[in-house]
Tab-separated table of C-alpha atoms and ligand atoms in Angstrom:
chain	number	residue	atom	x	y	z
A	1	MET	CA	0.050	-0.051	-0.076
A	2	ALA	CA	1.510	3.258	-1.317
A	3	ARG	CA	1.894	5.582	1.904
A	4	GLU	CA	1.100	8.886	0.109
A	5	SER	CA	-0.989	11.718	1.273
A	6	LYS	CA	-4.393	12.028	-0.352
A	7	VAL	CA	-6.077	15.344	-0.093
A	8	ARG	CA	-8.882	17.086	-2.121
A	9	ASP	CA	-6.668	19.565	-3.836
A	10	PRO	CA	-2.915	20.201	-3.178
A	11	SER	CA	-3.062	23.560	-4.899
A	12	LEU	CA	-4.880	24.973	-1.905
A	13	ALA	CA	-1.737	24.690	0.156
A	14	GLY	CA	-1.062	28.451	-0.081
A	15	LYS	CA	-4.440	29.231	1.408
A	16	GLY	CA	-4.031	26.806	3.999
A	17	ARG	CA	-0.484	28.209	5.115
A	18	ASP	CA	-2.337	31.776	5.600
A	19	GLN	CA	-4.903	30.124	7.749
A	20	LEU	CA	-2.103	28.417	9.859
A	21	TYR	CA	-0.435	31.704	10.121
A	22	TRP	CA	-3.530	33.302	11.673
A	23	ALA	CA	-4.119	30.258	13.959
A	24	GLU	CA	-0.440	30.436	15.235
A	25	ARG	CA	-0.880	34.142	16.133
A	26	ASN	CA	-3.821	33.249	18.391
A	27	MET	CA	-2.287	30.168	19.839
A	28	PRO	CA	0.634	31.570	21.888
A	29	VAL	CA	0.873	28.710	24.440
A	30	LEU	CA	1.144	26.021	22.004
A	31	MET	CA	3.841	28.179	20.178
A	32	GLU	CA	5.850	28.603	23.378
A	33	ILE	CA	5.765	24.707	23.612
A	34	ARG	CA	6.829	24.656	20.115
A	35	ARG	CA	9.937	26.700	20.697
A	36	ARG	CA	10.902	24.417	23.462
A	37	PHE	CA	10.239	21.284	21.309
A	38	GLU	CA	12.450	22.792	18.754
A	39	ARG	CA	15.262	22.977	21.304
A	40	GLU	CA	14.903	19.823	23.162
A	41	ARG	CA	13.486	17.495	20.473
A	42	PRO	CA	11.562	15.364	23.004
A	43	LEU	CA	9.656	13.474	20.371
A	44	ALA	CA	12.487	12.457	18.236
A	45	GLY	CA	11.888	8.872	16.662
A	46	GLN	CA	8.122	8.926	17.554
A	47	LEU	CA	5.593	8.152	14.827
A	48	ILE	CA	2.408	9.930	15.826
A	49	ALA	CA	-0.925	8.839	14.272
A	50	ALA	CA	-3.311	11.579	14.830
A	51	CYS	CA	-7.159	11.149	14.174
A	52	LEU	CA	-8.357	14.871	14.750
A	53	HIS	CA	-10.627	17.372	13.099
A	54	VAL	CA	-8.396	18.617	10.354
A	55	THR	CA	-8.644	22.397	11.087
A	56	LYS	CA	-6.087	25.277	11.244
A	57	GLU	CA	-5.751	24.717	15.084
A	58	THR	CA	-4.967	21.016	14.511
A	59	GLY	CA	-2.534	22.094	11.989
A	60	VAL	CA	-0.670	24.191	14.500
A	61	LEU	CA	-0.547	21.178	16.822
A	62	VAL	CA	0.743	18.906	14.137
A	63	ARG	CA	3.538	21.296	13.239
A	64	THR	CA	4.251	21.470	17.010
A	65	LEU	CA	4.686	17.783	17.175
A	66	ALA	CA	6.846	17.756	14.151
A	67	ALA	CA	9.007	20.408	15.616
A	68	GLY	CA	9.545	18.143	18.545
A	69	GLY	CA	10.887	15.528	16.266
A	70	ALA	CA	7.807	13.231	15.295
A	71	GLN	CA	6.665	12.110	12.057
A	72	VAL	CA	2.878	12.652	12.063
A	73	VAL	CA	0.283	11.067	10.117
A	74	LEU	CA	-3.010	12.949	10.226
A	75	VAL	CA	-6.479	11.558	9.342
A	76	PRO	CA	-9.872	13.156	10.038
A	77	SER	CA	-12.086	12.400	13.232
A	78	ASN	CA	-15.322	13.327	11.388
A	79	PRO	CA	-16.167	12.936	7.686
A	80	LEU	CA	-17.402	16.455	7.211
A	81	SER	CA	-14.984	18.613	9.247
A	82	THR	CA	-11.940	18.668	7.141
A	83	GLN	CA	-10.613	22.070	6.071
A	84	ASP	CA	-9.176	20.996	2.702
A	85	GLU	CA	-6.822	23.892	2.425
A	86	ILE	CA	-5.152	22.777	5.847
A	87	ALA	CA	-5.019	19.216	4.646
A	88	ALA	CA	-3.169	20.574	1.547
A	89	ALA	CA	-0.699	22.850	3.390
A	90	LEU	CA	0.214	20.057	5.938
A	91	ALA	CA	0.639	17.460	3.219
A	92	GLU	CA	3.078	19.688	1.391
A	93	GLU	CA	5.064	20.111	4.596
A	94	GLY	CA	5.814	16.382	4.768
A	95	VAL	CA	2.863	15.291	7.051
A	96	TYR	CA	1.088	12.210	5.810
A	97	VAL	CA	-2.421	13.385	5.417
A	98	TYR	CA	-5.297	11.393	4.311
A	99	ALA	CA	-8.363	13.636	4.593
A	100	TRP	CA	-10.803	15.667	2.530
A	101	ARG	CA	-14.154	17.192	3.314
A	102	GLY	CA	-17.276	14.969	2.598
A	103	MET	CA	-15.715	11.601	2.850
A	104	SER	CA	-18.042	8.679	2.765
A	105	GLU	CA	-18.138	6.223	5.655
A	106	ARG	CA	-15.781	3.860	3.620
A	107	GLU	CA	-13.454	6.601	2.775
A	108	TYR	CA	-13.432	7.841	6.471
A	109	TYR	CA	-12.450	4.217	7.733
A	110	ASN	CA	-9.919	3.944	4.873
A	111	ALA	CA	-8.218	6.971	6.433
A	112	ILE	CA	-8.159	5.150	9.812
A	113	GLY	CA	-6.569	2.119	8.135
A	114	PHE	CA	-4.129	4.438	6.508
A	115	ALA	CA	-3.030	5.856	9.909
A	116	ALA	CA	-2.783	2.331	11.356
A	117	SER	CA	-0.623	1.216	8.301
A	118	PHE	CA	2.342	3.308	9.533
A	119	SER	CA	2.590	1.371	12.853
A	120	PRO	CA	2.562	4.438	15.195
A	121	THR	CA	4.015	4.724	18.512
A	122	ILE	CA	1.608	7.268	19.833
A	123	THR	CA	-2.198	7.712	18.779
A	124	LEU	CA	-4.131	11.020	19.122
A	125	ASP	CA	-7.725	10.796	19.027
A	126	ASP	CA	-11.026	12.842	19.025
A	127	GLY	CA	-13.863	10.493	19.704
A	128	ALA	CA	-11.918	7.434	19.760
A	129	ASP	CA	-12.542	5.832	16.371
A	130	LEU	CA	-8.811	5.280	15.629
A	131	THR	CA	-8.125	3.686	19.037
A	132	VAL	CA	-11.351	1.762	18.980
A	133	THR	CA	-10.508	0.384	15.485
A	134	ILE	CA	-7.051	-0.670	16.623
A	135	HIS	CA	-8.712	-2.453	19.629
A	136	LYS	CA	-11.048	-4.206	17.378
A	137	LEU	CA	-8.287	-5.387	15.089
A	138	LYS	CA	-6.423	-6.642	18.098
A	139	HIS	CA	-9.585	-8.489	19.468
A	140	GLY	CA	-10.522	-10.005	16.042
A	141	VAL	CA	-13.656	-7.949	15.662
A	142	ARG	CA	-14.426	-7.716	11.963
A	143	ASP	CA	-17.387	-5.436	11.304
A	144	ARG	CA	-18.156	-3.128	8.335
A	145	THR	CA	-15.926	-0.291	9.595
A	146	VAL	CA	-12.882	-2.529	10.390
A	147	GLU	CA	-13.219	-4.185	6.924
A	148	TYR	CA	-12.970	-0.697	5.311
A	149	ALA	CA	-9.897	0.173	7.588
A	150	LEU	CA	-8.390	-3.159	6.539
A	151	GLU	CA	-8.482	-1.917	2.775
A	152	THR	CA	-5.954	0.503	3.536
A	153	ALA	CA	-4.183	-1.000	6.714
A	154	GLY	CA	-2.468	-3.616	4.469
A	155	GLN	CA	-1.164	-6.787	6.154
A	156	THR	CA	-1.190	-5.345	9.669
A	157	ASP	CA	-0.224	-7.895	12.374
A	158	ALA	CA	-2.569	-6.509	15.121
A	159	ASP	CA	-0.460	-7.704	18.057
A	160	LYS	CA	2.699	-6.285	16.707
A	161	LEU	CA	0.703	-2.944	15.817
A	162	VAL	CA	-0.546	-2.755	19.526
A	163	GLU	CA	2.934	-3.676	20.926
A	164	LYS	CA	4.560	-0.694	19.248
A	165	ILE	CA	2.196	1.878	20.714
A	166	ARG	CA	3.510	3.357	23.869
A	167	GLY	CA	0.214	5.318	24.572
A	168	GLY	CA	-2.582	7.490	23.123
A	169	THR	CA	-4.480	10.504	24.106
A	170	GLU	CA	-8.265	11.331	23.673
A	171	GLU	CA	-9.586	14.779	23.135
A	172	THR	CA	-13.299	14.475	23.852
A	173	THR	CA	-16.041	13.425	26.285
A	174	THR	CA	-17.475	10.901	24.102
A	175	GLY	CA	-14.246	9.348	23.340
A	176	VAL	CA	-13.168	9.142	27.080
A	177	LEU	CA	-16.394	7.268	27.740
A	178	ARG	CA	-15.718	4.778	25.059
A	179	LEU	CA	-12.161	4.009	26.293
A	180	ARG	CA	-13.258	3.835	29.910
A	181	ALA	CA	-15.795	1.129	28.731
A	182	LEU	CA	-12.929	-0.656	27.180
A	183	LYS	CA	-10.841	-0.391	30.414
A	184	ARG	CA	-13.877	-1.845	32.318
A	185	GLU	CA	-14.167	-4.690	30.116
A	186	GLY	CA	-10.335	-5.457	30.499
A	187	LYS	CA	-9.661	-4.727	26.804
A	188	LEU	CA	-7.710	-1.631	26.831
A	189	ALA	CA	-4.204	-2.361	25.457
A	190	TYR	CA	-2.259	0.678	26.021
A	191	PRO	CA	-2.352	3.863	28.331
A	192	ILE	CA	-4.529	6.792	27.433
A	193	ILE	CA	-4.281	10.351	28.584
A	194	ALA	CA	-7.791	11.832	28.739
A	195	VAL	CA	-6.888	15.311	27.690
A	196	ASN	CA	-10.496	15.967	28.168
A	197	GLU	CA	-10.176	15.843	31.789
A	198	SER	CA	-7.711	18.637	32.294
A	199	TYR	CA	-9.245	21.583	33.763
A	200	THR	CA	-7.654	23.782	31.072
A	201	LYS	CA	-9.485	21.659	28.558
A	202	TYR	CA	-12.991	21.109	29.514
A	203	LEU	CA	-13.637	24.274	31.359
A	204	PHE	CA	-12.792	26.346	28.580
A	205	ASP	CA	-12.999	24.238	25.140
A	206	ASN	CA	-16.170	22.360	26.127
A	207	ARG	CA	-18.001	25.426	27.665
A	208	TYR	CA	-16.644	28.567	25.843
A	209	GLY	CA	-15.227	27.041	22.775
A	210	THR	CA	-18.476	24.941	21.929
A	211	GLY	CA	-20.638	27.789	23.401
A	212	GLN	CA	-19.422	30.239	20.734
A	213	SER	CA	-18.744	27.902	17.855
A	214	THR	CA	-22.132	26.106	17.915
A	215	TRP	CA	-23.869	29.420	17.555
A	216	ASP	CA	-21.345	30.365	14.909
A	217	GLY	CA	-22.331	27.369	12.926
A	218	ILE	CA	-26.072	27.901	13.372
A	219	MET	CA	-25.740	31.652	12.444
A	220	ARG	CA	-23.767	30.761	9.416
A	221	ALA	CA	-26.085	28.166	8.182
A	222	THR	CA	-29.218	30.096	8.867
A	223	ASN	CA	-28.205	33.811	9.256
A	224	MET	CA	-31.115	33.989	11.704
A	225	LEU	CA	-31.482	36.418	14.658
A	226	VAL	CA	-31.161	34.710	17.931
A	227	ALA	CA	-32.644	37.658	20.020
A	228	GLY	CA	-36.388	37.007	20.837
A	229	LYS	CA	-36.074	33.290	20.080
A	230	VAL	CA	-37.009	30.404	22.231
A	231	VAL	CA	-33.825	28.148	22.458
A	232	VAL	CA	-33.894	24.533	23.711
A	233	VAL	CA	-30.677	23.036	24.831
A	234	ALA	CA	-30.601	19.200	25.486
A	235	GLY	CA	-27.888	18.328	28.041
A	236	TYR	CA	-26.309	20.538	30.748
A	237	GLY	CA	-22.799	19.118	30.646
A	238	TRP	CA	-20.031	21.718	29.970
A	239	VAL	CA	-20.992	21.876	26.373
A	240	GLY	CA	-24.761	22.559	27.177
A	241	ARG	CA	-23.819	24.980	29.972
A	242	GLY	CA	-21.740	27.085	27.203
A	243	ILE	CA	-24.490	26.892	24.625
A	244	ALA	CA	-27.141	28.079	27.071
A	245	LEU	CA	-25.022	30.836	28.439
A	246	ARG	CA	-24.302	32.220	24.918
A	247	ALA	CA	-28.003	31.856	24.000
A	248	ARG	CA	-28.825	34.167	26.703
A	249	GLY	CA	-26.126	36.414	25.695
A	250	LEU	CA	-27.533	36.673	22.160
A	251	GLY	CA	-30.828	37.677	23.509
A	252	ALA	CA	-32.890	34.520	23.496
A	253	ARG	CA	-36.238	35.341	24.882
A	254	ARG	CA	-36.418	32.024	26.814
A	255	VAL	CA	-33.733	29.237	27.171
A	256	ILE	CA	-34.996	25.874	28.118
A	257	VAL	CA	-32.713	23.055	29.330
A	258	VAL	CA	-33.657	19.358	29.037
A	259	GLU	CA	-31.766	17.205	31.439
A	260	VAL	CA	-32.031	13.628	32.832
A	261	ASN	CA	-29.576	14.299	35.637
A	262	PRO	CA	-31.282	15.863	38.754
A	263	VAL	CA	-28.105	17.647	39.932
A	264	ARG	CA	-27.581	19.225	36.536
A	265	ALA	CA	-31.069	20.040	36.046
A	266	LEU	CA	-31.191	21.880	39.408
A	267	GLU	CA	-27.973	23.558	38.345
A	268	ALA	CA	-29.635	24.741	35.165
A	269	LEU	CA	-32.503	26.153	37.042
A	270	PHE	CA	-30.329	27.904	39.588
A	271	ASP	CA	-28.390	29.350	36.606
A	272	GLY	CA	-31.624	31.075	35.496
A	273	PHE	CA	-32.783	28.547	32.785
A	274	GLU	CA	-36.139	26.711	32.549
A	275	VAL	CA	-36.171	23.032	32.803
A	276	MET	CA	-38.675	20.619	31.262
A	277	PRO	CA	-38.863	17.540	29.355
A	278	MET	CA	-38.287	17.343	25.523
A	279	ASP	CA	-41.890	16.406	24.944
A	280	ARG	CA	-43.071	19.938	26.298
A	281	ALA	CA	-40.020	21.799	25.010
A	282	ALA	CA	-40.855	20.442	21.539
A	283	GLU	CA	-44.004	22.408	21.496
A	284	VAL	CA	-42.497	25.808	22.067
A	285	GLY	CA	-39.001	26.003	20.805
A	286	ASP	CA	-37.610	27.883	17.874
A	287	ILE	CA	-34.077	26.491	18.006
A	288	PHE	CA	-33.266	23.064	19.363
A	289	ILE	CA	-29.540	22.086	20.080
A	290	THR	CA	-28.575	18.700	21.321
A	291	ALA	CA	-25.405	18.222	23.482
A	292	THR	CA	-26.022	14.830	25.529
A	293	GLY	CA	-23.895	12.142	23.817
A	294	ASN	CA	-26.835	10.048	23.803
A	295	ILE	CA	-29.040	8.713	20.883
A	296	ARG	CA	-32.482	9.995	19.801
A	297	VAL	CA	-32.668	12.840	22.181
A	298	ILE	CA	-34.865	14.341	19.558
A	299	ASN	CA	-37.143	11.746	18.039
A	300	LEU	CA	-39.729	11.811	15.457
A	301	ASN	CA	-42.583	12.283	17.964
A	302	HIS	CA	-40.742	15.349	19.088
A	303	ILE	CA	-40.274	16.682	15.744
A	304	LEU	CA	-43.932	16.143	14.822
A	305	LYS	CA	-44.802	18.328	17.855
A	306	MET	CA	-42.564	21.230	16.712
A	307	ARG	CA	-43.773	24.583	15.460
A	308	ASP	CA	-43.271	25.334	11.718
A	309	GLY	CA	-39.885	26.673	11.151
A	310	ALA	CA	-38.119	25.024	14.058
A	311	VAL	CA	-34.370	24.777	13.444
A	312	LEU	CA	-32.566	21.619	14.768
A	313	ALA	CA	-28.935	21.329	15.283
A	314	ASN	CA	-26.517	18.913	17.142
A	315	ALA	CA	-23.316	19.810	19.029
A	316	GLY	CA	-22.511	16.414	20.337
A	317	HIS	CA	-19.671	14.309	18.783
A	318	PHE	CA	-21.765	11.851	16.754
A	319	ASN	CA	-24.844	12.449	14.693
A	320	VAL	CA	-26.993	10.212	16.741
A	321	GLU	CA	-28.797	12.769	18.838
A	322	ILE	CA	-31.382	13.861	16.320
A	323	ASP	CA	-33.211	10.900	14.668
A	324	THR	CA	-32.511	12.022	11.128
A	325	ALA	CA	-33.155	8.673	9.598
A	326	ALA	CA	-36.779	8.727	11.138
A	327	LEU	CA	-37.119	12.320	9.760
A	328	ASP	CA	-35.941	11.193	6.361
A	329	ARG	CA	-38.625	8.483	6.396
A	330	ALA	CA	-41.475	10.575	7.568
A	331	ALA	CA	-40.857	13.731	5.555
A	332	ALA	CA	-42.967	14.254	2.575
A	333	SER	CA	-39.964	16.043	0.951
A	334	LYS	CA	-36.459	17.226	1.703
A	335	ARG	CA	-34.259	19.721	0.016
A	336	SER	CA	-31.110	21.759	0.509
A	337	ILE	CA	-31.809	25.410	0.635
A	338	ARG	CA	-28.429	26.932	1.776
A	339	PRO	CA	-25.032	25.343	2.545
A	340	TYR	CA	-25.507	23.029	5.680
A	341	LEU	CA	-29.262	23.621	5.752
A	342	ASP	CA	-31.936	21.035	4.812
A	343	GLU	CA	-35.574	21.880	4.745
A	344	TYR	CA	-37.935	19.005	5.542
A	345	VAL	CA	-41.675	19.156	4.723
A	346	LEU	CA	-43.562	17.093	7.099
A	347	PRO	CA	-46.936	15.263	6.246
A	348	SER	CA	-48.952	18.038	7.989
A	349	GLY	CA	-47.312	20.660	5.828
A	350	LYS	CA	-45.143	22.014	8.534
A	351	ARG	CA	-41.461	22.508	7.934
A	352	VAL	CA	-38.291	21.901	10.074
A	353	TYR	CA	-34.831	22.838	9.294
A	354	LEU	CA	-31.846	20.519	9.963
A	355	VAL	CA	-28.311	22.286	10.242
A	356	GLY	CA	-25.307	20.378	8.903
A	357	GLU	CA	-27.183	16.940	8.524
A	358	GLY	CA	-27.269	16.691	12.341
A	359	ARG	CA	-23.549	16.301	12.558
A	360	LEU	CA	-21.458	18.367	14.985
A	361	VAL	CA	-22.587	21.723	13.985
A	362	ASN	CA	-19.634	23.791	14.994
A	363	LEU	CA	-17.276	21.945	12.861
A	364	VAL	CA	-19.585	21.191	9.930
A	365	ALA	CA	-21.240	24.615	9.531
A	366	ALA	CA	-18.386	26.823	11.021
A	367	GLU	CA	-14.628	26.401	11.748
A	368	GLY	CA	-14.812	24.645	15.202
A	369	HIS	CA	-13.646	26.380	18.374
A	370	PRO	CA	-11.717	29.489	17.961
A	371	SER	CA	-7.954	29.291	18.101
A	372	GLU	CA	-7.623	30.840	21.408
A	373	VAL	CA	-9.393	28.036	23.183
A	374	MET	CA	-7.900	25.347	21.151
A	375	ASP	CA	-4.546	26.824	22.287
A	376	MET	CA	-5.090	25.331	25.609
A	377	SER	CA	-6.612	22.107	24.560
A	378	PHE	CA	-3.728	21.264	22.171
A	379	ALA	CA	-1.242	22.565	24.741
A	380	ASN	CA	-2.565	19.677	26.704
A	381	GLN	CA	-2.206	17.272	23.882
A	382	ALA	CA	1.392	18.284	23.219
A	383	LEU	CA	2.242	17.952	26.926
A	384	ALA	CA	0.393	14.542	27.076
A	385	VAL	CA	2.347	13.161	24.135
A	386	GLU	CA	5.558	14.341	25.659
A	387	TYR	CA	4.404	12.722	29.028
A	388	LEU	CA	3.733	9.412	27.340
A	389	VAL	CA	7.096	9.385	25.645
A	390	LYS	CA	8.917	10.025	29.091
A	391	HIS	CA	6.815	7.621	31.177
A	392	GLU	CA	6.032	3.974	31.009
A	393	LEU	CA	2.628	3.525	31.979
A	394	PRO	CA	0.278	0.418	32.363
A	395	PRO	CA	-2.903	0.361	30.289
A	396	ASP	CA	-5.520	2.694	31.929
A	397	VAL	CA	-7.146	5.926	31.302
A	398	TYR	CA	-5.301	8.821	32.993
A	399	LYS	CA	-5.696	12.594	33.542
A	400	LEU	CA	-2.745	14.687	32.780
A	401	PRO	CA	-0.773	15.490	36.005
A	402	ASP	CA	-2.236	18.677	37.675
A	403	GLU	CA	1.218	20.464	37.529
A	404	LEU	CA	1.020	20.422	33.792
A	405	ASP	CA	-2.617	21.476	33.740
A	406	GLU	CA	-1.699	24.396	35.942
A	407	GLU	CA	1.411	25.074	33.746
A	408	VAL	CA	-0.933	25.430	30.817
A	409	ALA	CA	-3.069	27.940	32.771
A	410	ARG	CA	-0.049	29.902	33.908
A	411	LEU	CA	1.271	30.136	30.317
A	412	LYS	CA	-2.133	31.255	29.076
A	413	LEU	CA	-2.451	34.002	31.650
A	414	SER	CA	1.033	35.299	31.010
A	415	THR	CA	0.392	35.486	27.186
A	416	MET	CA	-2.827	37.462	28.069
A	417	GLY	CA	-0.805	39.826	30.161
A	418	VAL	CA	-2.660	38.810	33.416
A	419	GLU	CA	-0.794	38.498	36.559
A	420	LEU	CA	-1.422	36.275	39.542
A	421	GLU	CA	-1.488	37.116	43.183
A	422	GLU	CA	1.298	35.448	45.280
A	423	MET	CA	1.144	34.200	48.752
A	424	THR	CA	3.115	35.921	51.313
A	425	GLU	CA	5.626	33.994	53.465
A	426	GLU	CA	3.366	34.186	56.351
A	427	GLN	CA	0.482	32.923	54.188
A	428	ARG	CA	2.569	29.884	53.001
A	429	ARG	CA	3.623	28.942	56.443
A	430	TYR	CA	-0.206	29.366	57.639
A	431	VAL	CA	-1.319	27.000	54.882
A	432	SER	CA	1.478	24.502	55.372
A	433	SER	CA	0.613	24.308	58.970
A	434	TRP	CA	-2.744	22.779	57.993
A	435	GLU	CA	-0.978	20.241	55.724
A	436	LEU	CA	1.096	19.099	58.891
A	437	GLY	CA	-2.110	18.874	60.892
A	438	THR	CA	-0.858	21.210	63.504
B	501	ADE	N1	-12.693	20.566	18.020
B	501	ADE	C1	-13.550	21.580	18.142
B	501	ADE	N2	-13.117	22.596	17.638
B	501	ADE	C2	-11.857	22.359	16.918
B	501	ADE	C3	-10.985	22.976	16.178
B	501	ADE	N3	-11.009	24.120	15.952
B	501	ADE	N4	-9.904	22.178	15.844
B	501	ADE	C4	-9.726	20.878	16.207
B	501	ADE	N5	-10.737	20.159	16.976
B	501	ADE	C5	-11.731	20.911	17.327
């Protein structure tokens, strides 16, 4: 199998470099890590297979890993999120890239097989499709997606493949849940650092990154005004919190949260939002956004209850939260009316509008989280990779050590020109007297 990059259009590389330049200007923490990596080359000899959204921010991470001495292979973590100009620019710089926007399911898993064919020492994942596929290979699972991956993975000896992997990282909530499930089953074959569990990741990326970029996607696709609307947010995890917060900031008339967890529901209520089941919210909402990680959070019954003109979008990792298959079957007709906006006419004559095919709206209909927030997420990724290279860990799911998490926060503050208060000697002594129990 020829190990050659495959991108939509190599001539887009110049445009991609401009985008990367812009992202680098807004990712000062990662750039600081890159300068240290250039001096120390801590990743020399590593082969990193990264399954991430192919965006300008990911490009800055990939360049940083390469500056640390690694050879990088990059494949997408969603069939519809690739920015083709970034894929072209990175391929030109010597990264092995197999990615284009709008891949079929088969092409998507061919890309994952391509990444495995390099026999990486480290894997980076966003959603765990690469890691899970490698584990399926190891455990002899042969389903449709694995068959697709095998078309490009070549004669991979699964045991050898896994033996060579020192460890991996996982970027997102859904991926961490999948990998913890593998661990519980006793099947996790190598250590994973759950980057999503760093404070400097989830408190910022999940909340403020998704909060802004989800609305960016909905607004680009619809150009609708949010002020005066009734917004329904399903799920009040960090992502849902961010989306609800920004809905309020954009002037939504009512923000309704749908939750299954009583503590989160209570929190939403005390944060000033209404809380009710989807059945009731369906009747009153103008814009519906799912952020639960679960399936069929908006089902056909909900959709049939919605008002004419309701807009539906998903911010969760997989396109399972809105039952688009049932909608396709039930609709009298469907047509695309703008990029990333489909109109469905229901048998009653009412119309509903689906943004970005129900796939993660911020990356499909916009550009994903802004660079400033990915700066921290990907600083965690870079430090996690370095940590895996420097430490032998047994297979488990780990959090990045708190010192490194704090280091990212310190660097971010310093690049923003913000100073911390420091404890006086007297305060230090006072606090350490507690630690001694005196
Ligand atoms: N996930 C969310 N936003 C992203 C971005 N801009 N780049 C890579 N992954 C992302």
